[in-house]
PDB file of C-alpha atoms and ligand atoms in Angstrom:
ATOM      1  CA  UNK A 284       0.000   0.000   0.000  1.00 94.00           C
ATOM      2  CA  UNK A 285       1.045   3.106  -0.597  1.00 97.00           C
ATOM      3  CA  UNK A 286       0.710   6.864   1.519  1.00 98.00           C
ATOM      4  CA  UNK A 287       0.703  10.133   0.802  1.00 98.00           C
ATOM      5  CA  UNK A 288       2.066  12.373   3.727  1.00 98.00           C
ATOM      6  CA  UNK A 289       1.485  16.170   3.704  1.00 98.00           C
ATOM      7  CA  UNK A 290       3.031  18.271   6.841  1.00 98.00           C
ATOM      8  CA  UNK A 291       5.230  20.683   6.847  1.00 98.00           C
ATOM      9  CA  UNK A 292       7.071  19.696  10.384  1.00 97.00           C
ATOM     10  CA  UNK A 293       9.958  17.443   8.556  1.00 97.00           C
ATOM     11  CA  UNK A 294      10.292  15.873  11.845  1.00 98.00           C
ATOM     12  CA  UNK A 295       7.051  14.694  12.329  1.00 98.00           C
ATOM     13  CA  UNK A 296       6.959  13.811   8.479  1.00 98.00           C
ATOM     14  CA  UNK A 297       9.921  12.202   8.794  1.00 98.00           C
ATOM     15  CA  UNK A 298       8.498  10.113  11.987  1.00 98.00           C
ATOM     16  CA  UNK A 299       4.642   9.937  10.335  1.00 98.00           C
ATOM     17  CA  UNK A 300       6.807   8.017   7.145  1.00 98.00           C
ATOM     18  CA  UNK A 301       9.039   5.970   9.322  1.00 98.00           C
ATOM     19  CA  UNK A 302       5.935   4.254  11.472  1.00 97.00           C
ATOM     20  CA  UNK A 303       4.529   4.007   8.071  1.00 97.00           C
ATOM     21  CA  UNK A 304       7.317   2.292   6.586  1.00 95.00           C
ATOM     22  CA  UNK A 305       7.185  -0.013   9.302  1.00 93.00           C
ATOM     23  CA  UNK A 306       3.465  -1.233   9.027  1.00 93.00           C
ATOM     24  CA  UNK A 307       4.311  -1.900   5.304  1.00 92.00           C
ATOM     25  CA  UNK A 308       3.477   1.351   3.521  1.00 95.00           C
ATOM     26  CA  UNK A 309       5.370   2.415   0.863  1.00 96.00           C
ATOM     27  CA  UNK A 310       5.268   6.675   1.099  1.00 97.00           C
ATOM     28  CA  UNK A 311       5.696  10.331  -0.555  1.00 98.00           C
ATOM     29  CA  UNK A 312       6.107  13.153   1.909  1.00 98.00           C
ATOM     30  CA  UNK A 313       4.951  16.811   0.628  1.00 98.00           C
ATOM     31  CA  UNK A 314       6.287  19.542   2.805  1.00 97.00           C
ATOM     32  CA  UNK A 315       4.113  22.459   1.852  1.00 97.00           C
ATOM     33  CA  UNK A 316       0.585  22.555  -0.055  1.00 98.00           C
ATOM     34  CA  UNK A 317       0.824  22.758  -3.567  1.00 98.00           C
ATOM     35  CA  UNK A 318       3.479  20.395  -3.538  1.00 98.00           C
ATOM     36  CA  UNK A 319       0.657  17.883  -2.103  1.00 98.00           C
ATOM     37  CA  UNK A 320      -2.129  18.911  -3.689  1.00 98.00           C
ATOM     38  CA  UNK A 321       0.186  17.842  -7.114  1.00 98.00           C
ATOM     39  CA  UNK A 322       1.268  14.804  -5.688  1.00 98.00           C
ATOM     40  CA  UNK A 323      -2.009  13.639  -5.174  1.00 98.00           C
ATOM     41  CA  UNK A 324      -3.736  14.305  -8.165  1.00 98.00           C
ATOM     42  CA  UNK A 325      -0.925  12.993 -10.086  1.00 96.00           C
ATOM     43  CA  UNK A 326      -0.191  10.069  -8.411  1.00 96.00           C
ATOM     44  CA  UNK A 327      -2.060   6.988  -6.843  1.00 95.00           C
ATOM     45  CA  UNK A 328      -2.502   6.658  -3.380  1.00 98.00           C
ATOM     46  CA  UNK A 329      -4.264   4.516  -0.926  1.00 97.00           C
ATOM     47  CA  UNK A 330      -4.429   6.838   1.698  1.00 98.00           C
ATOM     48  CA  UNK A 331      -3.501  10.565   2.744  1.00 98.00           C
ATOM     49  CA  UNK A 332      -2.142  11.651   5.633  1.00 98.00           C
ATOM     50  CA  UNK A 333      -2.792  15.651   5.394  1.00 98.00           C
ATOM     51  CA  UNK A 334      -1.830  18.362   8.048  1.00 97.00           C
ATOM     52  CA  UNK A 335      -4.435  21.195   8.084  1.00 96.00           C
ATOM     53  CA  UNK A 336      -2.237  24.335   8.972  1.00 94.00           C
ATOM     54  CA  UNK A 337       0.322  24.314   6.108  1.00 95.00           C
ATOM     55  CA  UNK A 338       2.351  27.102   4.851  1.00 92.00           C
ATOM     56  CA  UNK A 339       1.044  28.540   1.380  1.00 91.00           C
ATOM     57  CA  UNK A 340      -1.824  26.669   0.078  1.00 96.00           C
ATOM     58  CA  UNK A 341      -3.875  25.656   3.418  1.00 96.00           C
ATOM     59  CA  UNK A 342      -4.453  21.841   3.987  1.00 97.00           C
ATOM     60  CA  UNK A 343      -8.361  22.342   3.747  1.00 97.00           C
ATOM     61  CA  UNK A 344      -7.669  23.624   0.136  1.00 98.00           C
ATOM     62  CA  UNK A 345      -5.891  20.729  -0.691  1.00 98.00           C
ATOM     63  CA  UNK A 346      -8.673  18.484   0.102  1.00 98.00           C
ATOM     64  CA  UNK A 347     -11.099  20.476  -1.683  1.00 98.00           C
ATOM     65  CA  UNK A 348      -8.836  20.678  -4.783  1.00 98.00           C
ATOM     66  CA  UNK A 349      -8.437  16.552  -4.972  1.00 98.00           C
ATOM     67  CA  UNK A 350     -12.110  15.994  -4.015  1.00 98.00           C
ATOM     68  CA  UNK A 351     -13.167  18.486  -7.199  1.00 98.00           C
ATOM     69  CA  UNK A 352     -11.442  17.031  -9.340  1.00 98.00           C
ATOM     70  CA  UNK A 353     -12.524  13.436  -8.454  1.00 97.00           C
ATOM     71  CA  UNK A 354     -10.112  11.853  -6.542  1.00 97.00           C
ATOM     72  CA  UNK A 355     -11.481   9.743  -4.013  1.00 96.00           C
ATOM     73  CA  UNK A 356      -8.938   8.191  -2.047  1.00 97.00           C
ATOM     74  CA  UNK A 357      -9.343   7.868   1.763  1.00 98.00           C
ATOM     75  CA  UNK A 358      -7.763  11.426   4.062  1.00 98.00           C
ATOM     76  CA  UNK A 359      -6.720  11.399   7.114  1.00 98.00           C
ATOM     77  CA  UNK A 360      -6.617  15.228   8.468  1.00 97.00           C
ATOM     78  CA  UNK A 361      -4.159  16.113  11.429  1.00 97.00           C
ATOM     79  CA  UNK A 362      -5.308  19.190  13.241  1.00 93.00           C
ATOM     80  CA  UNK A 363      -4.535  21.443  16.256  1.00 86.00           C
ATOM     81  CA  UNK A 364      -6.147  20.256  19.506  1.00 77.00           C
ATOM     82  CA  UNK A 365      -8.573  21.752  20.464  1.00 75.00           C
ATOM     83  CA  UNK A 366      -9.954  23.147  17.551  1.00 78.00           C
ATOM     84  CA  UNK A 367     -13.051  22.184  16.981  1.00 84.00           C
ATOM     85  CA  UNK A 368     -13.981  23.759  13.649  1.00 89.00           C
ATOM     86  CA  UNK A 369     -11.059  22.702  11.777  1.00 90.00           C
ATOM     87  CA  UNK A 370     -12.648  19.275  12.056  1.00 92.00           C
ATOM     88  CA  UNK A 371     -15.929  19.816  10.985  1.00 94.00           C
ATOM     89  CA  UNK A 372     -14.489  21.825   8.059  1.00 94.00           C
ATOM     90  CA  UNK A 373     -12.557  19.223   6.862  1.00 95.00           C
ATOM     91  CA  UNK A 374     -15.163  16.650   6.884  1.00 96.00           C
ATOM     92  CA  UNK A 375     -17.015  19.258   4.989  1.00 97.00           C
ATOM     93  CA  UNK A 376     -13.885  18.815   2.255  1.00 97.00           C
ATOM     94  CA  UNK A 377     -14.358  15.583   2.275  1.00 97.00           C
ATOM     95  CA  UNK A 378     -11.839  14.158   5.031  1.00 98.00           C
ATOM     96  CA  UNK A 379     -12.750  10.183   5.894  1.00 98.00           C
ATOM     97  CA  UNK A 380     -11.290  10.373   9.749  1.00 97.00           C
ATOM     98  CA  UNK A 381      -8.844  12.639  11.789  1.00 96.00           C
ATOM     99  CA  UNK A 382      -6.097  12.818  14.404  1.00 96.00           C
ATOM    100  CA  UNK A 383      -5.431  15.912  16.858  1.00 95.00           C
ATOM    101  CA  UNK A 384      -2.023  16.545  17.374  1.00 94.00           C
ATOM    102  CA  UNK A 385      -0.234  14.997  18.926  1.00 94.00           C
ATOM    103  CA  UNK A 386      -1.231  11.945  18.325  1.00 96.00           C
ATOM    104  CA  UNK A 387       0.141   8.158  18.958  1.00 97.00           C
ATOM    105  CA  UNK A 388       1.851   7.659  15.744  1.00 97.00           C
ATOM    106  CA  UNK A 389       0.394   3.828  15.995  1.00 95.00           C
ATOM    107  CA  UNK A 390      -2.712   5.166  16.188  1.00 96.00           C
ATOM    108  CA  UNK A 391      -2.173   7.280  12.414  1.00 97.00           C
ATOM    109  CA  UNK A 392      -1.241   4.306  10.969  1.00 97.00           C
ATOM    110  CA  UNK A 393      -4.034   2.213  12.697  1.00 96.00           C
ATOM    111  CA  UNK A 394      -6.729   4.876  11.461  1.00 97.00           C
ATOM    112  CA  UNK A 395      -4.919   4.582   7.958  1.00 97.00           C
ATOM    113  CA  UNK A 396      -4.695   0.779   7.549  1.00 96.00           C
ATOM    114  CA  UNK A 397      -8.732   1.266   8.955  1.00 95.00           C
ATOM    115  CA  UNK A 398      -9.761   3.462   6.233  1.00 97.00           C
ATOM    116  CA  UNK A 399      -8.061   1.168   3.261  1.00 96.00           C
ATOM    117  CA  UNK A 400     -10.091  -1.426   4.539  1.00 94.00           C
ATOM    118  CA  UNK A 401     -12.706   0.163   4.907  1.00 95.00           C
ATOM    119  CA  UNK A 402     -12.579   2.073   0.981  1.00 94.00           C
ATOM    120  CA  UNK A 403     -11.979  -1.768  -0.271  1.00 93.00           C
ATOM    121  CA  UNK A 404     -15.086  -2.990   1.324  1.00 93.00           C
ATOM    122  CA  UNK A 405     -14.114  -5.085   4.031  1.00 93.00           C
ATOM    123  CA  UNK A 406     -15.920  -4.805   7.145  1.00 90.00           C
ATOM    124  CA  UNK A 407     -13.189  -6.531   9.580  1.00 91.00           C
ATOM    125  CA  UNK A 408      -9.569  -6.339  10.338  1.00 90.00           C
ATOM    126  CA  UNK A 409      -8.673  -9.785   8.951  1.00 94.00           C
ATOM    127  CA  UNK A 410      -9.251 -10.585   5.894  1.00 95.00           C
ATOM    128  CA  UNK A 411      -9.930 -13.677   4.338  1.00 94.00           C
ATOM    129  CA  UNK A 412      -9.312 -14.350   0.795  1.00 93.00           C
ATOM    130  CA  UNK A 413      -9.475 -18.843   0.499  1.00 90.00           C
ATOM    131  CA  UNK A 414      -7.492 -20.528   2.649  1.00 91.00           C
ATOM    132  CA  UNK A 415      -5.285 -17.567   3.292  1.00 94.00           C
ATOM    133  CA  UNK A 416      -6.117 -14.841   6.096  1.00 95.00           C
ATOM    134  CA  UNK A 417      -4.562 -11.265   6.162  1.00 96.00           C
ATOM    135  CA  UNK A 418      -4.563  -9.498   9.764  1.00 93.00           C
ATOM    136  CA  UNK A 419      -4.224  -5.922   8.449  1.00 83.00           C
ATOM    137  CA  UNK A 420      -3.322  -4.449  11.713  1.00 82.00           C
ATOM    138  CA  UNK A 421      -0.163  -6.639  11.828  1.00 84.00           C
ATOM    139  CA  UNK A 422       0.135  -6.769   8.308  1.00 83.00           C
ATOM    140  CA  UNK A 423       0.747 -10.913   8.688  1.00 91.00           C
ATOM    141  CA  UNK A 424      -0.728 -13.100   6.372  1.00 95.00           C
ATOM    142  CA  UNK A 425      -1.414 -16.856   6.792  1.00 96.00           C
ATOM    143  CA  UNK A 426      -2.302 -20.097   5.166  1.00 93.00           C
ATOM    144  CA  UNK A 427      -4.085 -22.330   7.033  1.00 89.00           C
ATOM    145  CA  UNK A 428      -2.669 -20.525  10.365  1.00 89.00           C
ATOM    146  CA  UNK A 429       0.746 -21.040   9.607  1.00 93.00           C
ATOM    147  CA  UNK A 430       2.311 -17.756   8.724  1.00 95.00           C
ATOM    148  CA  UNK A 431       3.847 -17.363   5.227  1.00 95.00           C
ATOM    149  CA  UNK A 432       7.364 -16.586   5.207  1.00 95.00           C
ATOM    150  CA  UNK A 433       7.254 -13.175   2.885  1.00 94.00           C
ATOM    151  CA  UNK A 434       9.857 -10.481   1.983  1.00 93.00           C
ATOM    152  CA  UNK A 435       8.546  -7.139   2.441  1.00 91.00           C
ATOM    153  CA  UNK A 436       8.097  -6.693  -1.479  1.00 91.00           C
ATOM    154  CA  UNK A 437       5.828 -10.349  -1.482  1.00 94.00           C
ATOM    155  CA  UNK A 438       3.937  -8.778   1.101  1.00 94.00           C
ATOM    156  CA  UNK A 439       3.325  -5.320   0.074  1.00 93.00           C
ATOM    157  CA  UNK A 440       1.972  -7.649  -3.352  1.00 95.00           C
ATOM    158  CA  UNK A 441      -0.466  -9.647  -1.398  1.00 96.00           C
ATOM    159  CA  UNK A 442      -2.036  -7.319   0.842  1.00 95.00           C
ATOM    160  CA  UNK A 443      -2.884  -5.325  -1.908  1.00 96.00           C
ATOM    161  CA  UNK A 444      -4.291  -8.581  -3.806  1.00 96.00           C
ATOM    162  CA  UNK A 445      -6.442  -9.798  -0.822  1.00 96.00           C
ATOM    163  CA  UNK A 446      -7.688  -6.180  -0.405  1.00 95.00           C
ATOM    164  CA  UNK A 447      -8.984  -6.348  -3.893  1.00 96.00           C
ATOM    165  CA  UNK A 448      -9.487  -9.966  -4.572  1.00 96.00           C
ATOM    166  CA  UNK A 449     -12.219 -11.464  -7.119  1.00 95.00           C
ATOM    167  CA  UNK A 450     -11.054  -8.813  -9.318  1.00 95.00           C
ATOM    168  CA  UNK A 451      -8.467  -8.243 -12.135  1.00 97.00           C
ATOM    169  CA  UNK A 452      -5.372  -6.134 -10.991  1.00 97.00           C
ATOM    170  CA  UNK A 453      -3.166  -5.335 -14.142  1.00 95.00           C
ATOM    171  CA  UNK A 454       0.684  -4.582 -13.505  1.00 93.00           C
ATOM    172  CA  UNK A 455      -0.051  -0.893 -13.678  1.00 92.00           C
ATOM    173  CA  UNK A 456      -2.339  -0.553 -10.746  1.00 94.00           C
ATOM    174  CA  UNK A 457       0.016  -2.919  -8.938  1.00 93.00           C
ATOM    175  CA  UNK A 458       2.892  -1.292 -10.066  1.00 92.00           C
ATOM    176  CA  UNK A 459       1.256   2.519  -8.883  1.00 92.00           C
ATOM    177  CA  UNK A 460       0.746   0.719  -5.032  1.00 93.00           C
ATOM    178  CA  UNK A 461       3.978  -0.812  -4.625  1.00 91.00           C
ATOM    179  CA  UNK A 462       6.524   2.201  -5.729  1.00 89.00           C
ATOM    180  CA  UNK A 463       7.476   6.068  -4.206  1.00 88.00           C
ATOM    181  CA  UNK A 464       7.024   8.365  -6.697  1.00 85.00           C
ATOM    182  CA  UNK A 465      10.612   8.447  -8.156  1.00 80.00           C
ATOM    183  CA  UNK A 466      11.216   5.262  -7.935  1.00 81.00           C
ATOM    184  CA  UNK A 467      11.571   3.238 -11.634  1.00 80.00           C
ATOM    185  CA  UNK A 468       8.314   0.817 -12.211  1.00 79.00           C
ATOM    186  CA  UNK A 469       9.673  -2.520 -12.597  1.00 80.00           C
ATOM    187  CA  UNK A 470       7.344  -5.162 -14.656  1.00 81.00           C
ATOM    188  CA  UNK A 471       9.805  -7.642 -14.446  1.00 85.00           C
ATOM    189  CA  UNK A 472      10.153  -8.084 -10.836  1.00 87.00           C
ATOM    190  CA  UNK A 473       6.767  -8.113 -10.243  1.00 90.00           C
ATOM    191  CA  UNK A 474       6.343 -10.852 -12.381  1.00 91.00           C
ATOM    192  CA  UNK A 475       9.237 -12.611 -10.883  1.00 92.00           C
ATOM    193  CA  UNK A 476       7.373 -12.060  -7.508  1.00 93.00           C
ATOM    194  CA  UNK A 477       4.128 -13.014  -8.484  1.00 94.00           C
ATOM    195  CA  UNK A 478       5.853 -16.516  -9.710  1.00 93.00           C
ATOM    196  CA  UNK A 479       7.608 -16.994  -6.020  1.00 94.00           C
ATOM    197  CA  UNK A 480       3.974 -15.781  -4.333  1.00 94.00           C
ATOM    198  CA  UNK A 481       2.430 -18.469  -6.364  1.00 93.00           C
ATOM    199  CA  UNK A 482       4.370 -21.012  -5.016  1.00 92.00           C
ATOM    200  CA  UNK A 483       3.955 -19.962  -1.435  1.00 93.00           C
ATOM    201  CA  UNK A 484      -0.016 -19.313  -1.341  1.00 91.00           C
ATOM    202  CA  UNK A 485      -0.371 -22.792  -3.364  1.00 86.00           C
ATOM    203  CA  UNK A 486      -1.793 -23.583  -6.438  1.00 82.00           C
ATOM    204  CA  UNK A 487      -4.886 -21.507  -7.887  1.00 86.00           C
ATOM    205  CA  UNK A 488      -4.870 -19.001  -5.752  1.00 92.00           C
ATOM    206  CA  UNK A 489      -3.228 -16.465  -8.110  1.00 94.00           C
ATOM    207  CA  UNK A 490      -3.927 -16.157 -11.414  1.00 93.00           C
ATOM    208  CA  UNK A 491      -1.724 -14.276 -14.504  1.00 92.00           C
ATOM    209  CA  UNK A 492      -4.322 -13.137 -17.148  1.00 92.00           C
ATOM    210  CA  UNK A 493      -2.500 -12.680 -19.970  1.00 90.00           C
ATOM    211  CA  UNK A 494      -2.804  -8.589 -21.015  1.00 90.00           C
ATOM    212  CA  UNK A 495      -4.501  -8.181 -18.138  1.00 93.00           C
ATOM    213  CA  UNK A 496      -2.901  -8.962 -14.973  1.00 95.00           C
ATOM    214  CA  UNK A 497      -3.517 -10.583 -12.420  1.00 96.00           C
ATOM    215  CA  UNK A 498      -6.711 -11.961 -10.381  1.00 96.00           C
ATOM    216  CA  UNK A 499      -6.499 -13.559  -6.394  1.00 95.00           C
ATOM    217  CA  UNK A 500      -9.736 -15.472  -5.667  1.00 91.00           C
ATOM    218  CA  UNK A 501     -11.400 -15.781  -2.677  1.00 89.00           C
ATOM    219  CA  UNK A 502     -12.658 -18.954  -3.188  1.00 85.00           C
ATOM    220  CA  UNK A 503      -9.448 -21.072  -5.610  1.00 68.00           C
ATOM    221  CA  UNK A 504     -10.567 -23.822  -7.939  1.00 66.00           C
TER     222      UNK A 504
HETATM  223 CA1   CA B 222       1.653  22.237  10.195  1.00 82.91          CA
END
């Protein structure tokens, strides 16, 4: 999966992306408005993290620029304590949940890994796709209770499979959840993964549609 996070305090940024990092995320940091608002609308997130009081173009503006022009992925807002209306404006924007600084940084990425879920459809934390189970939370995924043995790569691959299983996920979606921004979008070693994920989820479970991509069912043949 893959965040967007917009604050302008590079230490909390820097902290916000590390505890990201950690639960899985791949991430983008914007320090300043317009450099999120572009980030956003170019790019393809699964969540935002956005601060509220940015210099330049205010974090409410930001929102309200990605939600015109259609892009619906799930926002997180940070705002000031205390301050009441900041919330309710943002949900006004169009923000899906908040955190009032400060804030437990396991909580931000609890609320974020929530939301995902949530925007995919799923109405608890584990997920089951088959025989295999995905506890979102801990990002560990099993196979008839035993836990697979994944590299971070493999498992940034499957979560976002069993998020959006029973449906056809070409390489380019895959590819625009797995990389930063200025990173180089490797085909190849997706493939390459997808061939070692195959052999460690057992057979059926993933299929390669050729030109297409690829399609994890929920219930293998
Ligand atoms: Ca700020």
């Amino acid at each position: 999966m893959r965040a967007l996070i917009v604050e302008d305090d590079q230490t909390l940024a820097a902290q916000l992306a590390s505890a990201m990092q950690d639960a899985g995320f791949v991430t983008d940091t914007a320090p300043d408005g317009e450099a999120g608002e572009y980030l956003g609308a170019t790019e393809t997130y699964d969540v935002a993290i956005l601060d509220l009081g940015l210099p330049g173009l205010p974090g409410i503006d930001v929102l309200t620029r990605w939600r015109d022009q259609g892009i619906a992925m799930p926002v997180l807002i940070l705002t000031a304590r205390g301050d009441w209306t900041d919330k309710v404006a943002g949900f006004r924007a169009g923000a899906d949940d908040y955190a009032v600084k400060p804030f437990r940084l396991d909580e931000v990425v609890l609320r974020a890994q929530t939301l995902i879920r949530r925007a995919a459809g799923h109405a608890r934390p584990v997920i089951r796709a088959g025989k295999l189970l995905l506890d979102a939370q801990l990002g560990v995924i099993t196979r008839d209770g035993t836990p697979l043995k994944l590299t971070a790569f493999e498992t940034r691959i499957l979560t976002y499979l069993i998020h959006h299983q029973d449906r056809i996920v070409s390489r380019t979606e895959l590819s625009e959840h797995l990389y930063e921004a200025d990173s180089d979008r490797d085909f190849k070693s997706i493939e390459v993964v997808i061939g070692r994920l195959r052999r460690k989820v057992g057979d059926g479970v993933i299929e390669t549609r050729r030109g297409e991509g690829y399609l994890l069912r929920s219930a293998p043949r």
